[in-house]
Short mmCIF file of C-alpha atoms in Angstrom, two decimals:
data_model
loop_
_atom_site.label_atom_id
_atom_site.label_comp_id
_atom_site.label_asym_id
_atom_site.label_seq_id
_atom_site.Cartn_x
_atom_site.Cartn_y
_atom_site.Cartn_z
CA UNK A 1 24.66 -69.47 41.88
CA UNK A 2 20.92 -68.91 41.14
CA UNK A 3 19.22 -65.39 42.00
CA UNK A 4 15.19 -65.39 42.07
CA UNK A 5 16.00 -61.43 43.82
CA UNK A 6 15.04 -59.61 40.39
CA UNK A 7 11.59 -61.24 39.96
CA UNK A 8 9.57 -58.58 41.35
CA UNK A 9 7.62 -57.24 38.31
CA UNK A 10 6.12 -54.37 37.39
CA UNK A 11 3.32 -55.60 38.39
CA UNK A 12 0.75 -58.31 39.66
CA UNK A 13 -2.67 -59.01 38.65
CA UNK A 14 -5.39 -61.58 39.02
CA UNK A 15 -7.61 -62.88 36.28
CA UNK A 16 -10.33 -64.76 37.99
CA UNK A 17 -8.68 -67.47 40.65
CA UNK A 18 -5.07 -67.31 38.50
CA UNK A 19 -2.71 -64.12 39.62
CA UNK A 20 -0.42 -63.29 36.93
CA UNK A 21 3.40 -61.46 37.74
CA UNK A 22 4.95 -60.32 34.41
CA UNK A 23 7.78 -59.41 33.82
CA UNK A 24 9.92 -61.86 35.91
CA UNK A 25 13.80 -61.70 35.00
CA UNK A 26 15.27 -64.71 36.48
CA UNK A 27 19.13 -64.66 36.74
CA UNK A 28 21.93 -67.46 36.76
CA UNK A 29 24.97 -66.22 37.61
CA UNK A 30 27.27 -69.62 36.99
CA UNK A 31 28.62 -71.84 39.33
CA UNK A 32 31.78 -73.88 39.78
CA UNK A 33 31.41 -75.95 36.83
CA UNK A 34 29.92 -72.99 34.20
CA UNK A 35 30.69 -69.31 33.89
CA UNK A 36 29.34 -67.00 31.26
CA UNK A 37 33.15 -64.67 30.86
CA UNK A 38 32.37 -62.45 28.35
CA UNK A 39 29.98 -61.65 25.30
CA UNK A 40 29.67 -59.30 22.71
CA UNK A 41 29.72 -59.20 18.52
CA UNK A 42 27.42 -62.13 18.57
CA UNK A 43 29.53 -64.17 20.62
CA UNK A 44 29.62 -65.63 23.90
CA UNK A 45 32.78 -67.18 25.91
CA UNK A 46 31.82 -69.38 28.39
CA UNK A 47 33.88 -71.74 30.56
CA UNK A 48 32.00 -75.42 30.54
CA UNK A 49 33.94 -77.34 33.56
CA UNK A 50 37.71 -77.63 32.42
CA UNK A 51 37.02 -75.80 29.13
CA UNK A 52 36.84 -72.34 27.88
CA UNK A 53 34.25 -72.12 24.46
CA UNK A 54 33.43 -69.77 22.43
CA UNK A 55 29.97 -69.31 20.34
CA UNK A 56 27.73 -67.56 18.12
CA UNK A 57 25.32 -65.40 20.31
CA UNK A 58 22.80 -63.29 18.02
CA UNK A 59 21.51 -61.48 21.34
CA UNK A 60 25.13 -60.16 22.00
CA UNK A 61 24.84 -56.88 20.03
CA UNK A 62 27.82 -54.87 22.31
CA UNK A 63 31.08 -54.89 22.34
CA UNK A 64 33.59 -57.51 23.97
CA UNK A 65 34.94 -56.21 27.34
CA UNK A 66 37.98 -58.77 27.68
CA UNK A 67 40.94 -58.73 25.88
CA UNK A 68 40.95 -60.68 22.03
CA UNK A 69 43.60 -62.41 23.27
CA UNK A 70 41.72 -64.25 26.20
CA UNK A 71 39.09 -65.04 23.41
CA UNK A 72 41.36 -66.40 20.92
CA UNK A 73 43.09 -68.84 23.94
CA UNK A 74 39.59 -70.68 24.33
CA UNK A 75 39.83 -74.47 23.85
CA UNK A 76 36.90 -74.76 21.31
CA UNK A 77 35.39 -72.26 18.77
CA UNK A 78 31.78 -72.67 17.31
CA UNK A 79 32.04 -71.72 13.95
CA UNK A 80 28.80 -71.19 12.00
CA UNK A 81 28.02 -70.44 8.22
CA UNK A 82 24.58 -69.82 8.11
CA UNK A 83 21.37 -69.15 10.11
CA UNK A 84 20.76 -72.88 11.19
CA UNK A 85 22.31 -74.59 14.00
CA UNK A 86 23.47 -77.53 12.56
CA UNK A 87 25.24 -75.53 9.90
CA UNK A 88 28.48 -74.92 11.15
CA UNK A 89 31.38 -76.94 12.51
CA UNK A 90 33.92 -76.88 16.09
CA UNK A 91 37.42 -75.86 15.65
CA UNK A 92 40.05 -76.76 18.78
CA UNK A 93 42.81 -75.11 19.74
CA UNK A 94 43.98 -78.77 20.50
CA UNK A 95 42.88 -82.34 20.72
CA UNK A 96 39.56 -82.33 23.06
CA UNK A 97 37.75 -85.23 24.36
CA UNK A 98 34.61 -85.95 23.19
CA UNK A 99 32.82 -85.53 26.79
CA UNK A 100 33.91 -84.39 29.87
CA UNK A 101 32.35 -84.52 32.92
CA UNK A 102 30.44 -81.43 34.76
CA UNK A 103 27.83 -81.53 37.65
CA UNK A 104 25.25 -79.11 39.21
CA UNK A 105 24.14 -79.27 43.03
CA UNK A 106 25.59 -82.88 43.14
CA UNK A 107 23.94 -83.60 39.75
CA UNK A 108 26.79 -84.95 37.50
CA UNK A 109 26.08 -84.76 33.53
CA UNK A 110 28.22 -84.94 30.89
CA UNK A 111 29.10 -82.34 28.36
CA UNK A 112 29.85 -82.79 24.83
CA UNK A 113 30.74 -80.94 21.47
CA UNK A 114 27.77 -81.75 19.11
CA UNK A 115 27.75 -80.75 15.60
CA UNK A 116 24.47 -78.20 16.15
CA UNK A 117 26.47 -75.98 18.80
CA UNK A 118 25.34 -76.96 21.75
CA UNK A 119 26.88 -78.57 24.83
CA UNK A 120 24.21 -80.84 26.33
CA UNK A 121 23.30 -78.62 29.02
CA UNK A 122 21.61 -75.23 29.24
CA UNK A 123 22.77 -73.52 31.74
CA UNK A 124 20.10 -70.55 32.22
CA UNK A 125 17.81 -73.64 33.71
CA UNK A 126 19.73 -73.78 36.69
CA UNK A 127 16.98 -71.30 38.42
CA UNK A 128 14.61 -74.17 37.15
CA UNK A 129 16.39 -76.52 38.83
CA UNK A 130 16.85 -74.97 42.14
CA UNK A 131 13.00 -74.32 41.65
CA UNK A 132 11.93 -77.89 40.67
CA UNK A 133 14.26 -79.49 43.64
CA UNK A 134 12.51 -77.15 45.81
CA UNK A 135 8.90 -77.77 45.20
CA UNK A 136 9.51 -81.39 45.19
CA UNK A 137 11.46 -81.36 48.72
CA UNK A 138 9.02 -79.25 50.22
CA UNK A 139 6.43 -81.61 48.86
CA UNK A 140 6.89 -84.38 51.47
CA UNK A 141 5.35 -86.72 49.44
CA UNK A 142 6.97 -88.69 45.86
CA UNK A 143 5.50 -86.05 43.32
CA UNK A 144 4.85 -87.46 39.62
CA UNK A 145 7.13 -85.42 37.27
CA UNK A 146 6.79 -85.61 33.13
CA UNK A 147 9.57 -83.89 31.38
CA UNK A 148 8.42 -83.11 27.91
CA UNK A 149 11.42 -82.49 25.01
CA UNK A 150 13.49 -83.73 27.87
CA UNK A 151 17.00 -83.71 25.83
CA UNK A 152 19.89 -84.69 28.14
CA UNK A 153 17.48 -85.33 31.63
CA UNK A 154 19.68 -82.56 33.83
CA UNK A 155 16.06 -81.50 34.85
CA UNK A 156 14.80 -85.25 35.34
CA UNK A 157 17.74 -86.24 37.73
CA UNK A 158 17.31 -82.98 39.50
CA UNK A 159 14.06 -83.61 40.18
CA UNK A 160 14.46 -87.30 40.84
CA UNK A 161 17.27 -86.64 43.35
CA UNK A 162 14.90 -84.38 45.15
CA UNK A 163 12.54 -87.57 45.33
CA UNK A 164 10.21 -87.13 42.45
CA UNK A 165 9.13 -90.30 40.25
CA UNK A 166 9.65 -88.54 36.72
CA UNK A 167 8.63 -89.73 33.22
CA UNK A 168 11.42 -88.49 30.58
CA UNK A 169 10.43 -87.71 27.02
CA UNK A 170 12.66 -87.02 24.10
CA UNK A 171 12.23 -87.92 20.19
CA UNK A 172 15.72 -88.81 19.81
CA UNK A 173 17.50 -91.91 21.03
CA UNK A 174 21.04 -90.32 21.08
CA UNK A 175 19.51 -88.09 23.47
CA UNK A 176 17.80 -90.82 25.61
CA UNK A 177 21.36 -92.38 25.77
CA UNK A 178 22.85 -89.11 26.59
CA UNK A 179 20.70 -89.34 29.48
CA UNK A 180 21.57 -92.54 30.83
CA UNK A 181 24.90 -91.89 30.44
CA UNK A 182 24.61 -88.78 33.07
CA UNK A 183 22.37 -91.04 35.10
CA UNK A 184 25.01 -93.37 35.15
CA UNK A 185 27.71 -90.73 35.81
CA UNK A 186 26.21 -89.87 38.98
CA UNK A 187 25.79 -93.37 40.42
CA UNK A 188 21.97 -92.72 40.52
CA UNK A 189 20.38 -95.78 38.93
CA UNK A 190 18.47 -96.35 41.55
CA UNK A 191 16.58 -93.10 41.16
CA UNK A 192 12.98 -93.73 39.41
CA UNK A 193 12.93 -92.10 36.24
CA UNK A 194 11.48 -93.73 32.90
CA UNK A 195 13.29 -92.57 30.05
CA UNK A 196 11.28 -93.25 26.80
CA UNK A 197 11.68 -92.35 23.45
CA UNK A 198 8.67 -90.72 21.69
CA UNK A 199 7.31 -87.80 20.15
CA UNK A 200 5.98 -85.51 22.98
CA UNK A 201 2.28 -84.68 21.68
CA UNK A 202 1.50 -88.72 21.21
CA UNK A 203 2.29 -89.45 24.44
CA UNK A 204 0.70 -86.61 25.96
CA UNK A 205 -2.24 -87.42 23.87
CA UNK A 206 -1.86 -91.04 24.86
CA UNK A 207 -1.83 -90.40 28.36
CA UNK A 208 -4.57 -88.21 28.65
CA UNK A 209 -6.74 -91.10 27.40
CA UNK A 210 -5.29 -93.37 30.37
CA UNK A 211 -6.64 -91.06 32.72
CA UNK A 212 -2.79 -90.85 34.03
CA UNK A 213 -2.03 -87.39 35.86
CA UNK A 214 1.27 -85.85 36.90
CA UNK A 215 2.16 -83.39 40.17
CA UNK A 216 4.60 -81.45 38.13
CA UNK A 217 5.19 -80.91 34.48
CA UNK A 218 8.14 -79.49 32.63
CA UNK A 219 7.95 -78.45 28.97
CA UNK A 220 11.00 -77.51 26.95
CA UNK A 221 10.01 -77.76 23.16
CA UNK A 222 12.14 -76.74 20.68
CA UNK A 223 11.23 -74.50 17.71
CA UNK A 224 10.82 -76.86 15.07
CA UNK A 225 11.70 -80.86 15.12
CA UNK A 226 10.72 -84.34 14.37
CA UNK A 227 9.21 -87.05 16.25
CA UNK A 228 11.14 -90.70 15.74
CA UNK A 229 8.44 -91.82 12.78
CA UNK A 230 8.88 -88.18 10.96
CA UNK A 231 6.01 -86.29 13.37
CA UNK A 232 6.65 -82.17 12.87
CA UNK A 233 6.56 -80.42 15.72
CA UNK A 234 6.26 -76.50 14.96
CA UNK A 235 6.23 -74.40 18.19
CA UNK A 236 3.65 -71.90 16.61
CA UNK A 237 1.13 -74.45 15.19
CA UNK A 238 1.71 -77.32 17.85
CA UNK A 239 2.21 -75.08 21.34
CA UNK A 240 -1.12 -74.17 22.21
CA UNK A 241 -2.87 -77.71 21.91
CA UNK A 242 0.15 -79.01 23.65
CA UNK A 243 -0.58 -76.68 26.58
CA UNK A 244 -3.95 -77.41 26.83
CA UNK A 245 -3.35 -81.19 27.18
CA UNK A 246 -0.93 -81.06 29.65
CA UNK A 247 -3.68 -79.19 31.72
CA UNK A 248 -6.08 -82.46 31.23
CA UNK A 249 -2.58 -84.25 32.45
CA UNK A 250 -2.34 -82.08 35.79
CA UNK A 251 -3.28 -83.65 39.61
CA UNK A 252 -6.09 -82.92 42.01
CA UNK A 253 -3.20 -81.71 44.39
CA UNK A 254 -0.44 -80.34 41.62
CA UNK A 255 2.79 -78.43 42.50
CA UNK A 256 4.44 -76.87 39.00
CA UNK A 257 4.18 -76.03 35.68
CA UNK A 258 6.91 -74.55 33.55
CA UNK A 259 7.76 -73.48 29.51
CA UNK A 260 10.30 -72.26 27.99
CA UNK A 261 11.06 -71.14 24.48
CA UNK A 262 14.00 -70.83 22.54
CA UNK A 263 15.00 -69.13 19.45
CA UNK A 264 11.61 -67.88 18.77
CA UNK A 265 10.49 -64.19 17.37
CA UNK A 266 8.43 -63.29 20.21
CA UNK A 267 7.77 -61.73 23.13
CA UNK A 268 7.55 -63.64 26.41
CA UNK A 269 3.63 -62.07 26.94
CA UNK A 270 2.72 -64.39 23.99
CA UNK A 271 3.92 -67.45 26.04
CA UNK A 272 2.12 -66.27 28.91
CA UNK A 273 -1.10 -65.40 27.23
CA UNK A 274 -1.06 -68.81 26.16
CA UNK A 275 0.09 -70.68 29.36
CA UNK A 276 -3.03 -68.54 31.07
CA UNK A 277 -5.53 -69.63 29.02
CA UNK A 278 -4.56 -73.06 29.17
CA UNK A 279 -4.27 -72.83 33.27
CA UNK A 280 -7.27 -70.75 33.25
CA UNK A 281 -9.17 -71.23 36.74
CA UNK A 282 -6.61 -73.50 38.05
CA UNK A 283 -5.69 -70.97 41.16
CA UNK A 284 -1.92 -70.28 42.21
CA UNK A 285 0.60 -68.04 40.51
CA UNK A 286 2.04 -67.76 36.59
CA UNK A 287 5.24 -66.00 36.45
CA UNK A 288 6.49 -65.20 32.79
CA UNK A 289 9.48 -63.43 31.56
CA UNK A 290 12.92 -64.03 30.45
CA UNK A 291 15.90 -66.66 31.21
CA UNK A 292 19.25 -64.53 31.84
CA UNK A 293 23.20 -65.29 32.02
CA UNK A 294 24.89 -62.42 33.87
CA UNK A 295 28.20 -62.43 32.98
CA UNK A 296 30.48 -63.27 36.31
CA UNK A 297 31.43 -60.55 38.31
CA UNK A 298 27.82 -59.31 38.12
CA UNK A 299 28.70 -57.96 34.12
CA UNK A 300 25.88 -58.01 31.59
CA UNK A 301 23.14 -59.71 31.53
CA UNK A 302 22.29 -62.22 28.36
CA UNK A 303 18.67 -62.69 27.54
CA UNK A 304 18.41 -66.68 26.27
CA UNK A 305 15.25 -67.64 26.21
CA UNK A 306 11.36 -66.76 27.32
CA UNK A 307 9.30 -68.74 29.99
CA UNK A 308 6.08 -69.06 32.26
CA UNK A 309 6.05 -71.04 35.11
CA UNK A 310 2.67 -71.71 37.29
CA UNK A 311 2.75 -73.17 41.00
CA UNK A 312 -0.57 -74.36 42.91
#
Protein backbone atom coordinates (compact mmCIF):
# COMPACT_ATOMS: atom_id res chain seq x y z
CA UNK A 1 0.00 0.00 0.00
CA UNK A 2 1.17 3.45 -1.27
CA UNK A 3 0.06 6.77 0.66
CA UNK A 4 0.56 10.21 -1.37
CA UNK A 5 -1.85 11.65 2.01
CA UNK A 6 1.36 13.27 3.75
CA UNK A 7 2.52 15.34 0.73
CA UNK A 8 1.06 18.52 1.67
CA UNK A 9 4.11 20.73 2.43
CA UNK A 10 4.80 23.47 4.27
CA UNK A 11 4.40 25.26 1.63
CA UNK A 12 3.93 26.10 -2.20
CA UNK A 13 5.51 28.60 -4.30
CA UNK A 14 5.92 29.60 -7.91
CA UNK A 15 9.11 30.69 -9.56
CA UNK A 16 8.11 32.11 -12.85
CA UNK A 17 5.67 29.41 -14.84
CA UNK A 18 7.24 26.32 -12.45
CA UNK A 19 5.33 26.02 -8.81
CA UNK A 20 7.51 24.38 -6.42
CA UNK A 21 5.90 22.11 -3.13
CA UNK A 22 8.77 21.24 -0.72
CA UNK A 23 8.81 19.27 1.59
CA UNK A 24 6.82 16.26 0.19
CA UNK A 25 7.13 12.99 2.45
CA UNK A 26 5.92 10.24 0.36
CA UNK A 27 5.10 6.99 2.29
CA UNK A 28 5.10 3.15 1.34
CA UNK A 29 3.65 1.24 3.75
CA UNK A 30 4.43 -2.52 2.16
CA UNK A 31 2.28 -4.72 0.51
CA UNK A 32 1.70 -8.46 0.29
CA UNK A 33 4.95 -9.35 -1.04
CA UNK A 34 7.29 -6.66 1.23
CA UNK A 35 6.93 -5.42 4.77
CA UNK A 36 9.36 -3.18 6.57
CA UNK A 37 8.86 -5.24 10.52
CA UNK A 38 11.09 -3.53 12.50
CA UNK A 39 14.29 -1.22 12.59
CA UNK A 40 16.53 0.16 14.93
CA UNK A 41 20.60 -0.02 15.88
CA UNK A 42 21.32 0.41 12.25
CA UNK A 43 19.32 -2.35 11.18
CA UNK A 44 16.31 -3.05 9.34
CA UNK A 45 14.13 -6.45 9.22
CA UNK A 46 12.16 -6.66 6.39
CA UNK A 47 10.10 -9.56 5.00
CA UNK A 48 10.93 -9.87 0.97
CA UNK A 49 7.99 -12.38 -0.28
CA UNK A 50 8.60 -15.80 1.61
CA UNK A 51 11.65 -14.41 3.46
CA UNK A 52 12.39 -12.51 6.52
CA UNK A 53 16.07 -10.34 6.10
CA UNK A 54 17.83 -8.51 8.07
CA UNK A 55 20.29 -5.42 7.14
CA UNK A 56 22.53 -2.70 7.93
CA UNK A 57 20.40 0.58 8.10
CA UNK A 58 22.69 3.73 9.07
CA UNK A 59 19.36 5.91 9.27
CA UNK A 60 18.00 3.55 12.07
CA UNK A 61 19.47 5.41 15.07
CA UNK A 62 16.53 4.02 17.80
CA UNK A 63 16.03 1.23 19.41
CA UNK A 64 14.46 -2.20 18.14
CA UNK A 65 10.78 -2.51 19.23
CA UNK A 66 10.40 -6.42 18.54
CA UNK A 67 11.73 -9.01 20.43
CA UNK A 68 15.79 -10.21 19.57
CA UNK A 69 14.45 -13.31 19.21
CA UNK A 70 12.13 -12.54 16.12
CA UNK A 71 15.35 -10.83 14.69
CA UNK A 72 17.67 -13.59 15.19
CA UNK A 73 14.83 -16.19 13.40
CA UNK A 74 15.21 -14.15 10.02
CA UNK A 75 16.22 -16.35 7.05
CA UNK A 76 19.16 -14.12 5.85
CA UNK A 77 21.49 -11.64 7.69
CA UNK A 78 23.50 -8.84 5.84
CA UNK A 79 26.61 -8.73 7.44
CA UNK A 80 28.91 -5.78 6.65
CA UNK A 81 32.60 -4.90 7.65
CA UNK A 82 33.11 -1.64 6.47
CA UNK A 83 31.51 1.53 5.02
CA UNK A 84 31.10 0.16 1.35
CA UNK A 85 28.38 -1.92 0.13
CA UNK A 86 30.06 -4.51 -1.47
CA UNK A 87 32.11 -5.09 1.63
CA UNK A 88 30.33 -7.49 3.53
CA UNK A 89 28.89 -10.94 3.01
CA UNK A 90 25.01 -12.92 3.62
CA UNK A 91 24.79 -15.39 6.32
CA UNK A 92 21.49 -17.96 6.26
CA UNK A 93 19.90 -19.42 8.84
CA UNK A 94 19.54 -22.28 6.19
CA UNK A 95 20.02 -23.19 2.59
CA UNK A 96 18.20 -20.25 0.46
CA UNK A 97 17.62 -20.16 -3.14
CA UNK A 98 19.32 -17.91 -5.09
CA UNK A 99 15.99 -16.00 -6.36
CA UNK A 100 12.66 -16.19 -5.48
CA UNK A 101 9.91 -14.80 -6.98
CA UNK A 102 7.92 -11.47 -5.72
CA UNK A 103 5.48 -9.17 -7.70
CA UNK A 104 3.96 -5.64 -7.28
CA UNK A 105 0.41 -4.60 -8.73
CA UNK A 106 0.63 -7.71 -11.06
CA UNK A 107 4.30 -6.84 -11.82
CA UNK A 108 6.29 -10.08 -11.06
CA UNK A 109 10.25 -9.55 -10.47
CA UNK A 110 12.55 -11.59 -9.00
CA UNK A 111 14.51 -11.09 -5.87
CA UNK A 112 17.93 -12.13 -5.16
CA UNK A 113 20.81 -12.08 -2.48
CA UNK A 114 23.67 -10.07 -4.17
CA UNK A 115 26.96 -9.70 -2.64
CA UNK A 116 26.50 -5.55 -2.25
CA UNK A 117 23.30 -5.98 0.09
CA UNK A 118 20.72 -5.39 -1.90
CA UNK A 119 17.73 -7.40 -3.10
CA UNK A 120 16.97 -6.24 -6.66
CA UNK A 121 14.14 -4.19 -5.79
CA UNK A 122 13.66 -0.97 -3.83
CA UNK A 123 10.79 -0.95 -2.32
CA UNK A 124 10.27 2.89 -1.26
CA UNK A 125 9.59 3.30 -5.31
CA UNK A 126 6.43 1.72 -5.05
CA UNK A 127 4.76 5.44 -4.71
CA UNK A 128 6.77 5.91 -8.06
CA UNK A 129 5.22 3.24 -9.48
CA UNK A 130 1.68 3.81 -8.61
CA UNK A 131 2.61 7.41 -9.90
CA UNK A 132 4.26 6.42 -13.24
CA UNK A 133 1.26 3.73 -14.01
CA UNK A 134 -0.96 6.54 -13.36
CA UNK A 135 0.24 9.27 -15.58
CA UNK A 136 0.71 6.86 -18.31
CA UNK A 137 -3.03 5.37 -18.01
CA UNK A 138 -4.47 8.62 -17.77
CA UNK A 139 -2.41 9.54 -20.78
CA UNK A 140 -4.62 7.82 -23.40
CA UNK A 141 -2.06 7.82 -25.74
CA UNK A 142 1.50 5.25 -25.86
CA UNK A 143 3.81 7.77 -23.87
CA UNK A 144 7.72 7.42 -24.63
CA UNK A 145 9.40 6.43 -21.30
CA UNK A 146 13.52 6.44 -20.80
CA UNK A 147 14.58 4.88 -17.60
CA UNK A 148 18.03 6.11 -16.82
CA UNK A 149 20.34 3.75 -14.20
CA UNK A 150 17.43 1.47 -14.78
CA UNK A 151 18.92 -1.61 -12.60
CA UNK A 152 16.39 -4.48 -12.44
CA UNK A 153 13.42 -2.60 -14.88
CA UNK A 154 10.54 -2.94 -11.89
CA UNK A 155 9.90 0.75 -13.03
CA UNK A 156 10.16 -0.11 -16.91
CA UNK A 157 7.55 -3.02 -16.75
CA UNK A 158 5.39 -0.88 -14.58
CA UNK A 159 5.29 1.59 -16.88
CA UNK A 160 5.14 -0.63 -19.91
CA UNK A 161 2.18 -2.57 -18.45
CA UNK A 162 0.42 0.70 -18.11
CA UNK A 163 1.06 1.07 -22.01
CA UNK A 164 4.14 3.15 -22.23
CA UNK A 165 6.92 2.32 -24.99
CA UNK A 166 10.04 2.64 -22.54
CA UNK A 167 13.78 2.73 -23.35
CA UNK A 168 15.78 0.87 -20.37
CA UNK A 169 19.29 1.96 -19.50
CA UNK A 170 21.73 0.29 -17.21
CA UNK A 171 25.75 0.01 -17.39
CA UNK A 172 25.75 -3.45 -16.31
CA UNK A 173 24.77 -6.52 -18.26
CA UNK A 174 23.98 -8.71 -15.16
CA UNK A 175 21.52 -6.14 -14.54
CA UNK A 176 20.09 -6.00 -18.12
CA UNK A 177 19.65 -9.84 -17.68
CA UNK A 178 18.15 -9.37 -14.34
CA UNK A 179 15.66 -7.53 -16.20
CA UNK A 180 14.69 -9.87 -18.73
CA UNK A 181 14.50 -12.40 -16.43
CA UNK A 182 11.51 -10.41 -14.49
CA UNK A 183 10.18 -9.59 -17.92
CA UNK A 184 10.09 -13.05 -18.56
CA UNK A 185 8.67 -13.95 -15.12
CA UNK A 186 5.66 -12.07 -15.80
CA UNK A 187 4.83 -13.47 -19.23
CA UNK A 188 5.18 -9.87 -20.62
CA UNK A 189 7.42 -10.19 -23.68
CA UNK A 190 5.22 -8.74 -25.65
CA UNK A 191 5.38 -5.45 -23.78
CA UNK A 192 7.70 -2.79 -25.77
CA UNK A 193 10.56 -2.03 -23.79
CA UNK A 194 14.29 -1.80 -25.22
CA UNK A 195 16.64 -2.87 -22.76
CA UNK A 196 20.22 -1.66 -23.68
CA UNK A 197 23.30 -1.68 -22.05
CA UNK A 198 25.21 1.66 -21.84
CA UNK A 199 26.47 4.27 -19.76
CA UNK A 200 23.55 6.72 -19.07
CA UNK A 201 25.23 10.25 -19.97
CA UNK A 202 26.40 8.79 -23.66
CA UNK A 203 23.24 7.88 -24.54
CA UNK A 204 21.56 10.79 -23.26
CA UNK A 205 24.14 12.78 -24.99
CA UNK A 206 23.66 10.61 -28.04
CA UNK A 207 20.14 11.07 -28.19
CA UNK A 208 19.92 14.56 -27.78
CA UNK A 209 21.88 14.85 -31.06
CA UNK A 210 19.11 12.57 -32.83
CA UNK A 211 16.65 15.02 -32.05
CA UNK A 212 14.79 11.91 -30.20
CA UNK A 213 12.38 13.15 -27.27
CA UNK A 214 10.66 11.19 -24.53
CA UNK A 215 6.96 11.86 -22.67
CA UNK A 216 8.32 10.69 -19.41
CA UNK A 217 11.73 10.31 -17.92
CA UNK A 218 12.90 8.45 -14.87
CA UNK A 219 16.36 8.99 -13.36
CA UNK A 220 17.76 6.78 -10.62
CA UNK A 221 21.65 7.32 -10.57
CA UNK A 222 23.61 5.93 -8.14
CA UNK A 223 26.32 7.74 -6.12
CA UNK A 224 29.31 6.74 -7.77
CA UNK A 225 29.73 3.91 -10.71
CA UNK A 226 31.13 2.90 -13.97
CA UNK A 227 29.91 2.86 -17.38
CA UNK A 228 30.67 -0.71 -19.39
CA UNK A 229 34.12 0.87 -21.09
CA UNK A 230 35.30 2.31 -17.44
CA UNK A 231 33.07 5.85 -17.78
CA UNK A 232 32.86 7.43 -13.89
CA UNK A 233 29.82 8.55 -13.04
CA UNK A 234 30.02 10.81 -9.74
CA UNK A 235 26.56 12.08 -8.64
CA UNK A 236 28.09 15.50 -7.52
CA UNK A 237 30.23 16.26 -10.65
CA UNK A 238 27.97 14.40 -13.30
CA UNK A 239 24.15 15.29 -11.86
CA UNK A 240 23.64 18.64 -12.95
CA UNK A 241 24.71 18.28 -16.75
CA UNK A 242 22.77 15.11 -16.67
CA UNK A 243 19.65 17.07 -15.67
CA UNK A 244 20.00 19.58 -18.03
CA UNK A 245 20.13 17.12 -20.98
CA UNK A 246 17.35 15.23 -20.15
CA UNK A 247 15.45 18.64 -20.38
CA UNK A 248 16.75 18.96 -24.23
CA UNK A 249 15.32 15.10 -24.22
CA UNK A 250 11.70 16.18 -22.95
CA UNK A 251 8.33 16.34 -25.51
CA UNK A 252 6.27 19.22 -26.80
CA UNK A 253 3.36 17.49 -24.81
CA UNK A 254 5.46 15.73 -21.71
CA UNK A 255 3.86 14.01 -18.66
CA UNK A 256 6.82 13.26 -15.81
CA UNK A 257 9.98 13.77 -14.56
CA UNK A 258 11.44 12.11 -11.52
CA UNK A 259 15.12 11.76 -9.38
CA UNK A 260 16.06 10.16 -6.77
CA UNK A 261 19.22 9.94 -4.74
CA UNK A 262 20.65 7.51 -2.61
CA UNK A 263 23.28 7.40 -0.06
CA UNK A 264 24.24 10.91 -0.58
CA UNK A 265 25.22 13.72 2.25
CA UNK A 266 22.60 16.08 1.40
CA UNK A 267 19.61 17.58 1.79
CA UNK A 268 16.72 16.92 -0.59
CA UNK A 269 16.52 21.11 -1.35
CA UNK A 270 19.88 20.54 -3.16
CA UNK A 271 18.16 18.02 -5.54
CA UNK A 272 15.44 20.30 -6.03
CA UNK A 273 17.41 23.42 -6.58
CA UNK A 274 18.96 21.56 -9.21
CA UNK A 275 15.95 19.75 -10.85
CA UNK A 276 14.40 23.61 -10.97
CA UNK A 277 16.92 25.08 -12.72
CA UNK A 278 17.15 22.47 -15.15
CA UNK A 279 13.07 22.53 -15.64
CA UNK A 280 13.20 26.16 -15.39
CA UNK A 281 10.13 27.69 -17.46
CA UNK A 282 8.82 24.38 -18.34
CA UNK A 283 5.27 25.06 -16.38
CA UNK A 284 3.60 22.26 -14.12
CA UNK A 285 4.57 21.19 -10.62
CA UNK A 286 8.15 19.94 -8.87
CA UNK A 287 7.58 18.12 -5.76
CA UNK A 288 10.86 17.31 -3.72
CA UNK A 289 11.37 15.62 -0.48
CA UNK A 290 12.05 12.33 0.97
CA UNK A 291 11.28 8.45 0.10
CA UNK A 292 9.86 6.73 3.45
CA UNK A 293 9.24 2.98 4.76
CA UNK A 294 6.75 3.12 7.65
CA UNK A 295 7.16 0.25 9.48
CA UNK A 296 3.69 -1.98 9.26
CA UNK A 297 1.19 -1.29 11.62
CA UNK A 298 1.71 2.43 10.88
CA UNK A 299 5.30 2.20 13.26
CA UNK A 300 8.19 4.46 12.32
CA UNK A 301 8.89 5.91 9.52
CA UNK A 302 12.49 5.19 7.62
CA UNK A 303 13.88 7.99 5.58
CA UNK A 304 15.76 6.07 2.35
CA UNK A 305 16.40 8.27 -0.04
CA UNK A 306 15.74 12.09 -1.48
CA UNK A 307 13.72 12.94 -4.72
CA UNK A 308 12.01 15.62 -7.07
CA UNK A 309 9.52 14.74 -9.32
CA UNK A 310 7.97 17.38 -12.02
CA UNK A 311 4.55 16.72 -13.95
CA UNK A 312 3.33 19.01 -17.01
Amino acid sequence: MTSDESTESRYTRTVGSLARKAPVMLETEGWADYALIDSGDGEKLERYGPYTIVRPEAQALWTPRRPAAEWERADAKFVGIGDDEADGRWRYAKPLGETWPMAWDGVPFFGRFTNFRHVGVFPEQATHWEWIRDKVTRAGRPAKVLNLFGYTGVASLVAAKAGAEVTHIDASKKAIGWARENQALGGLEALKIRWICEDAVKFVEREGRRGKRYDGIILDPPKFGRGPKGEVWDIFTNLRPMMDACRGLISDDPLFLILTAYSIRASFYSIDEVAAEALAGMGGLLESGELILREEGGGRALSTSLFSRWSA
